[in-house]
mmCIF file of N, CA and C in Angstrom:
data_model
loop_
_atom_site.group_PDB
_atom_site.id
_atom_site.type_symbol
_atom_site.label_atom_id
_atom_site.label_comp_id
_atom_site.label_asym_id
_atom_site.label_seq_id
_atom_site.Cartn_x
_atom_site.Cartn_y
_atom_site.Cartn_z
ATOM 1 N N VAL A 1 -108.000 -157.159 37.035
ATOM 2 C CA VAL A 1 -106.827 -157.173 37.899
ATOM 3 C C VAL A 1 -107.157 -156.480 39.218
ATOM 4 N N ALA A 2 -107.892 -155.385 39.145
ATOM 5 C CA ALA A 2 -108.263 -154.682 40.370
ATOM 6 C C ALA A 2 -109.087 -155.579 41.288
ATOM 7 N N GLU A 3 -109.746 -156.552 40.700
ATOM 8 C CA GLU A 3 -110.563 -157.479 41.479
ATOM 9 C C GLU A 3 -109.784 -158.710 41.916
ATOM 10 N N GLY A 4 -108.472 -158.740 41.631
ATOM 11 C CA GLY A 4 -107.647 -159.863 42.044
ATOM 12 C C GLY A 4 -107.738 -161.074 41.145
ATOM 13 N N ARG A 5 -108.200 -160.906 39.921
ATOM 14 C CA ARG A 5 -108.364 -162.043 39.009
ATOM 15 C C ARG A 5 -107.141 -162.185 38.110
ATOM 16 N N TRP A 6 -105.970 -162.309 38.715
ATOM 17 C CA TRP A 6 -104.706 -162.390 37.991
ATOM 18 C C TRP A 6 -104.623 -163.613 37.096
ATOM 19 N N ALA A 7 -105.210 -164.722 37.496
ATOM 20 C CA ALA A 7 -105.136 -165.960 36.718
ATOM 21 C C ALA A 7 -105.772 -165.788 35.335
ATOM 22 N N GLU A 8 -106.744 -164.896 35.204
ATOM 23 C CA GLU A 8 -107.412 -164.668 33.931
ATOM 24 C C GLU A 8 -106.601 -163.764 32.997
ATOM 25 N N LEU A 9 -105.674 -163.025 33.547
ATOM 26 C CA LEU A 9 -104.971 -162.010 32.776
ATOM 27 C C LEU A 9 -104.226 -162.589 31.572
ATOM 28 N N ALA A 10 -103.492 -163.659 31.762
ATOM 29 C CA ALA A 10 -102.692 -164.231 30.675
ATOM 30 C C ALA A 10 -103.558 -164.621 29.482
ATOM 31 N N SER A 11 -104.729 -165.143 29.729
ATOM 32 C CA SER A 11 -105.589 -165.562 28.622
ATOM 33 C C SER A 11 -106.230 -164.378 27.905
ATOM 34 N N ARG A 12 -106.180 -163.211 28.502
ATOM 35 C CA ARG A 12 -106.800 -162.026 27.911
ATOM 36 C C ARG A 12 -105.825 -161.157 27.110
ATOM 37 N N VAL A 13 -104.531 -161.464 27.202
ATOM 38 C CA VAL A 13 -103.536 -160.700 26.458
ATOM 39 C C VAL A 13 -103.255 -161.437 25.150
ATOM 40 N N PRO A 14 -103.576 -160.834 24.012
ATOM 41 C CA PRO A 14 -103.350 -161.499 22.718
ATOM 42 C C PRO A 14 -101.856 -161.742 22.486
ATOM 43 N N ASP A 15 -101.531 -162.857 21.841
ATOM 44 C CA ASP A 15 -100.132 -163.212 21.583
ATOM 45 C C ASP A 15 -99.402 -162.142 20.792
ATOM 46 N N ASP A 16 -100.065 -161.504 19.821
ATOM 47 C CA ASP A 16 -99.379 -160.487 19.025
ATOM 48 C C ASP A 16 -99.010 -159.265 19.869
ATOM 49 N N LEU A 17 -99.829 -158.921 20.854
ATOM 50 C CA LEU A 17 -99.487 -157.824 21.765
ATOM 51 C C LEU A 17 -98.320 -158.231 22.650
ATOM 52 N N LEU A 18 -98.354 -159.424 23.175
ATOM 53 C CA LEU A 18 -97.263 -159.914 24.013
ATOM 54 C C LEU A 18 -95.945 -159.915 23.239
ATOM 55 N N ASP A 19 -95.987 -160.325 21.985
ATOM 56 C CA ASP A 19 -94.776 -160.336 21.151
ATOM 57 C C ASP A 19 -94.216 -158.935 20.929
ATOM 58 N N ARG A 20 -95.085 -157.923 20.958
ATOM 59 C CA ARG A 20 -94.630 -156.543 20.761
ATOM 60 C C ARG A 20 -94.019 -155.933 22.017
ATOM 61 N N ILE A 21 -94.427 -156.399 23.205
ATOM 62 C CA ILE A 21 -93.974 -155.759 24.439
ATOM 63 C C ILE A 21 -93.011 -156.601 25.263
ATOM 64 N N ALA A 22 -92.839 -157.865 24.910
ATOM 65 C CA ALA A 22 -91.965 -158.747 25.681
ATOM 66 C C ALA A 22 -91.181 -159.654 24.741
ATOM 67 N N ILE A 23 -90.044 -160.112 25.216
ATOM 68 C CA ILE A 23 -89.246 -161.073 24.464
ATOM 69 C C ILE A 23 -89.061 -162.296 25.356
ATOM 70 N N ILE A 24 -89.443 -163.442 24.839
ATOM 71 C CA ILE A 24 -89.423 -164.671 25.620
ATOM 72 C C ILE A 24 -88.646 -165.733 24.853
ATOM 73 N N GLY A 25 -87.830 -166.516 25.564
ATOM 74 C CA GLY A 25 -87.115 -167.611 24.920
ATOM 75 C C GLY A 25 -85.829 -167.924 25.632
ATOM 76 N N THR A 26 -85.000 -168.719 24.978
ATOM 77 C CA THR A 26 -83.684 -169.039 25.514
ATOM 78 C C THR A 26 -82.831 -167.771 25.462
ATOM 79 N N PRO A 27 -81.728 -167.736 26.192
ATOM 80 C CA PRO A 27 -80.854 -166.554 26.103
ATOM 81 C C PRO A 27 -80.450 -166.236 24.665
ATOM 82 N N GLU A 28 -80.189 -167.263 23.875
ATOM 83 C CA GLU A 28 -79.798 -167.056 22.487
ATOM 84 C C GLU A 28 -80.954 -166.466 21.670
ATOM 85 N N GLU A 29 -82.179 -166.981 21.871
ATOM 86 C CA GLU A 29 -83.355 -166.476 21.164
ATOM 87 C C GLU A 29 -83.670 -165.037 21.567
ATOM 88 N N VAL A 30 -83.607 -164.782 22.859
ATOM 89 C CA VAL A 30 -83.875 -163.428 23.361
ATOM 90 C C VAL A 30 -82.832 -162.451 22.819
ATOM 91 N N GLY A 31 -81.565 -162.854 22.871
ATOM 92 C CA GLY A 31 -80.498 -161.992 22.377
ATOM 93 C C GLY A 31 -80.660 -161.669 20.906
ATOM 94 N N ALA A 32 -80.979 -162.676 20.102
ATOM 95 C CA ALA A 32 -81.173 -162.457 18.666
ATOM 96 C C ALA A 32 -82.370 -161.535 18.409
ATOM 97 N N ASN A 33 -83.423 -161.697 19.179
ATOM 98 C CA ASN A 33 -84.613 -160.864 19.022
ATOM 99 C C ASN A 33 -84.302 -159.417 19.411
ATOM 100 N N ILE A 34 -83.582 -159.221 20.506
ATOM 101 C CA ILE A 34 -83.192 -157.864 20.912
ATOM 102 C C ILE A 34 -82.333 -157.238 19.826
ATOM 103 N N ARG A 35 -81.374 -157.992 19.340
ATOM 104 C CA ARG A 35 -80.478 -157.476 18.291
ATOM 105 C C ARG A 35 -81.277 -157.069 17.050
ATOM 106 N N ARG A 36 -82.210 -157.911 16.632
ATOM 107 C CA ARG A 36 -83.034 -157.622 15.455
ATOM 108 C C ARG A 36 -83.876 -156.363 15.670
ATOM 109 N N ARG A 37 -84.466 -156.224 16.861
ATOM 110 C CA ARG A 37 -85.327 -155.069 17.139
ATOM 111 C C ARG A 37 -84.532 -153.771 17.253
ATOM 112 N N ALA A 38 -83.312 -153.843 17.788
ATOM 113 C CA ALA A 38 -82.538 -152.636 18.081
ATOM 114 C C ALA A 38 -81.601 -152.219 16.953
ATOM 115 N N GLU A 39 -81.277 -153.163 16.073
ATOM 116 C CA GLU A 39 -80.305 -152.890 15.025
ATOM 117 C C GLU A 39 -80.738 -151.705 14.159
ATOM 118 N N GLY A 40 -79.849 -150.736 14.041
ATOM 119 C CA GLY A 40 -80.125 -149.557 13.252
ATOM 120 C C GLY A 40 -81.006 -148.532 13.938
ATOM 121 N N VAL A 41 -81.457 -148.852 15.147
ATOM 122 C CA VAL A 41 -82.351 -147.958 15.871
ATOM 123 C C VAL A 41 -81.721 -147.466 17.177
ATOM 124 N N ALA A 42 -81.016 -148.360 17.854
ATOM 125 C CA ALA A 42 -80.437 -148.031 19.159
ATOM 126 C C ALA A 42 -78.987 -148.486 19.206
ATOM 127 N N ASP A 43 -78.176 -147.766 19.974
ATOM 128 C CA ASP A 43 -76.788 -148.183 20.136
ATOM 129 C C ASP A 43 -76.536 -148.811 21.506
ATOM 130 N N SER A 44 -77.590 -148.899 22.327
ATOM 131 C CA SER A 44 -77.494 -149.607 23.608
ATOM 132 C C SER A 44 -78.889 -150.067 24.022
ATOM 133 N N VAL A 45 -78.933 -151.064 24.867
ATOM 134 C CA VAL A 45 -80.200 -151.572 25.392
ATOM 135 C C VAL A 45 -80.044 -151.789 26.890
ATOM 136 N N CYS A 46 -81.170 -151.774 27.574
ATOM 137 C CA CYS A 46 -81.203 -152.045 29.012
ATOM 138 C C CYS A 46 -82.054 -153.288 29.212
ATOM 139 N N LEU A 47 -81.527 -154.261 29.916
ATOM 140 C CA LEU A 47 -82.244 -155.511 30.131
ATOM 141 C C LEU A 47 -82.861 -155.538 31.521
ATOM 142 N N ALA A 48 -84.085 -156.008 31.622
ATOM 143 C CA ALA A 48 -84.767 -156.192 32.898
ATOM 144 C C ALA A 48 -85.403 -157.572 32.884
ATOM 145 N N ALA A 49 -85.003 -158.419 33.815
ATOM 146 C CA ALA A 49 -85.544 -159.774 33.888
ATOM 147 C C ALA A 49 -86.619 -159.837 34.971
ATOM 148 N N SER A 50 -87.686 -160.553 34.687
ATOM 149 C CA SER A 50 -88.773 -160.675 35.654
ATOM 150 C C SER A 50 -88.494 -161.739 36.709
ATOM 151 N N MET A 51 -87.389 -162.448 36.535
ATOM 152 C CA MET A 51 -86.991 -163.473 37.501
ATOM 153 C C MET A 51 -85.466 -163.541 37.507
ATOM 154 N N PRO A 52 -84.891 -164.163 38.517
ATOM 155 C CA PRO A 52 -83.426 -164.260 38.553
ATOM 156 C C PRO A 52 -82.880 -164.966 37.312
ATOM 157 N N ILE A 53 -81.709 -164.536 36.871
ATOM 158 C CA ILE A 53 -81.064 -165.135 35.706
ATOM 159 C C ILE A 53 -79.648 -165.542 36.118
ATOM 160 N N SER A 54 -79.242 -166.729 35.726
ATOM 161 C CA SER A 54 -77.915 -167.215 36.103
ATOM 162 C C SER A 54 -76.835 -166.417 35.379
ATOM 163 N N HIS A 55 -75.646 -166.416 35.934
ATOM 164 C CA HIS A 55 -74.526 -165.723 35.296
ATOM 165 C C HIS A 55 -74.241 -166.314 33.913
ATOM 166 N N GLU A 56 -74.375 -167.639 33.797
ATOM 167 C CA GLU A 56 -74.144 -168.302 32.506
ATOM 168 C C GLU A 56 -75.165 -167.852 31.467
ATOM 169 N N ASP A 57 -76.448 -167.827 31.849
ATOM 170 C CA ASP A 57 -77.489 -167.379 30.922
ATOM 171 C C ASP A 57 -77.308 -165.907 30.560
ATOM 172 N N LEU A 58 -76.925 -165.099 31.533
ATOM 173 C CA LEU A 58 -76.690 -163.682 31.265
ATOM 174 C C LEU A 58 -75.525 -163.505 30.278
ATOM 175 N N ALA A 59 -74.476 -164.277 30.464
ATOM 176 C CA ALA A 59 -73.333 -164.218 29.548
ATOM 177 C C ALA A 59 -73.758 -164.640 28.142
ATOM 178 N N ASP A 60 -74.581 -165.696 28.032
ATOM 179 C CA ASP A 60 -75.078 -166.135 26.725
ATOM 180 C C ASP A 60 -75.948 -165.065 26.078
ATOM 181 N N LEU A 61 -76.757 -164.395 26.878
ATOM 182 C CA LEU A 61 -77.624 -163.343 26.377
ATOM 183 C C LEU A 61 -76.808 -162.167 25.856
ATOM 184 N N VAL A 62 -75.834 -161.745 26.625
ATOM 185 C CA VAL A 62 -74.978 -160.628 26.201
ATOM 186 C C VAL A 62 -74.229 -160.972 24.919
ATOM 187 N N THR A 63 -73.727 -162.207 24.836
ATOM 188 C CA THR A 63 -73.037 -162.637 23.627
ATOM 189 C C THR A 63 -73.975 -162.605 22.426
ATOM 190 N N ALA A 64 -75.192 -163.076 22.600
ATOM 191 C CA ALA A 64 -76.160 -163.099 21.503
ATOM 192 C C ALA A 64 -76.554 -161.677 21.073
ATOM 193 N N VAL A 65 -76.704 -160.774 22.019
ATOM 194 C CA VAL A 65 -77.046 -159.393 21.668
ATOM 195 C C VAL A 65 -75.899 -158.724 20.957
ATOM 196 N N SER A 66 -74.688 -159.009 21.420
ATOM 197 C CA SER A 66 -73.493 -158.364 20.857
ATOM 198 C C SER A 66 -73.170 -158.856 19.455
ATOM 199 N N GLY A 67 -73.655 -160.044 19.132
ATOM 200 C CA GLY A 67 -73.415 -160.590 17.802
ATOM 201 C C GLY A 67 -72.086 -161.228 17.749
#
C-alpha cells in the first residue's frame, strides 16, 4: 500500500478476515448480521458506511437491526 499498489490489496485480504472486520450485503443482510453479532453483547451499535446510502436503504437497515 505504501508503494501505491492498492489494486493488489483486495486479493491479499483473506475472505475469513474480511468477514470478521466488515459486513457486506443488502440492507436486510447487513442488519441481520449486525443483530446476530451484537445480540447479548451490545445494547447499541454505530454504523459507518464507506459510500453514500439512500434514506430507503438506511431505513431498511435500521429495521433489520432493530428486529
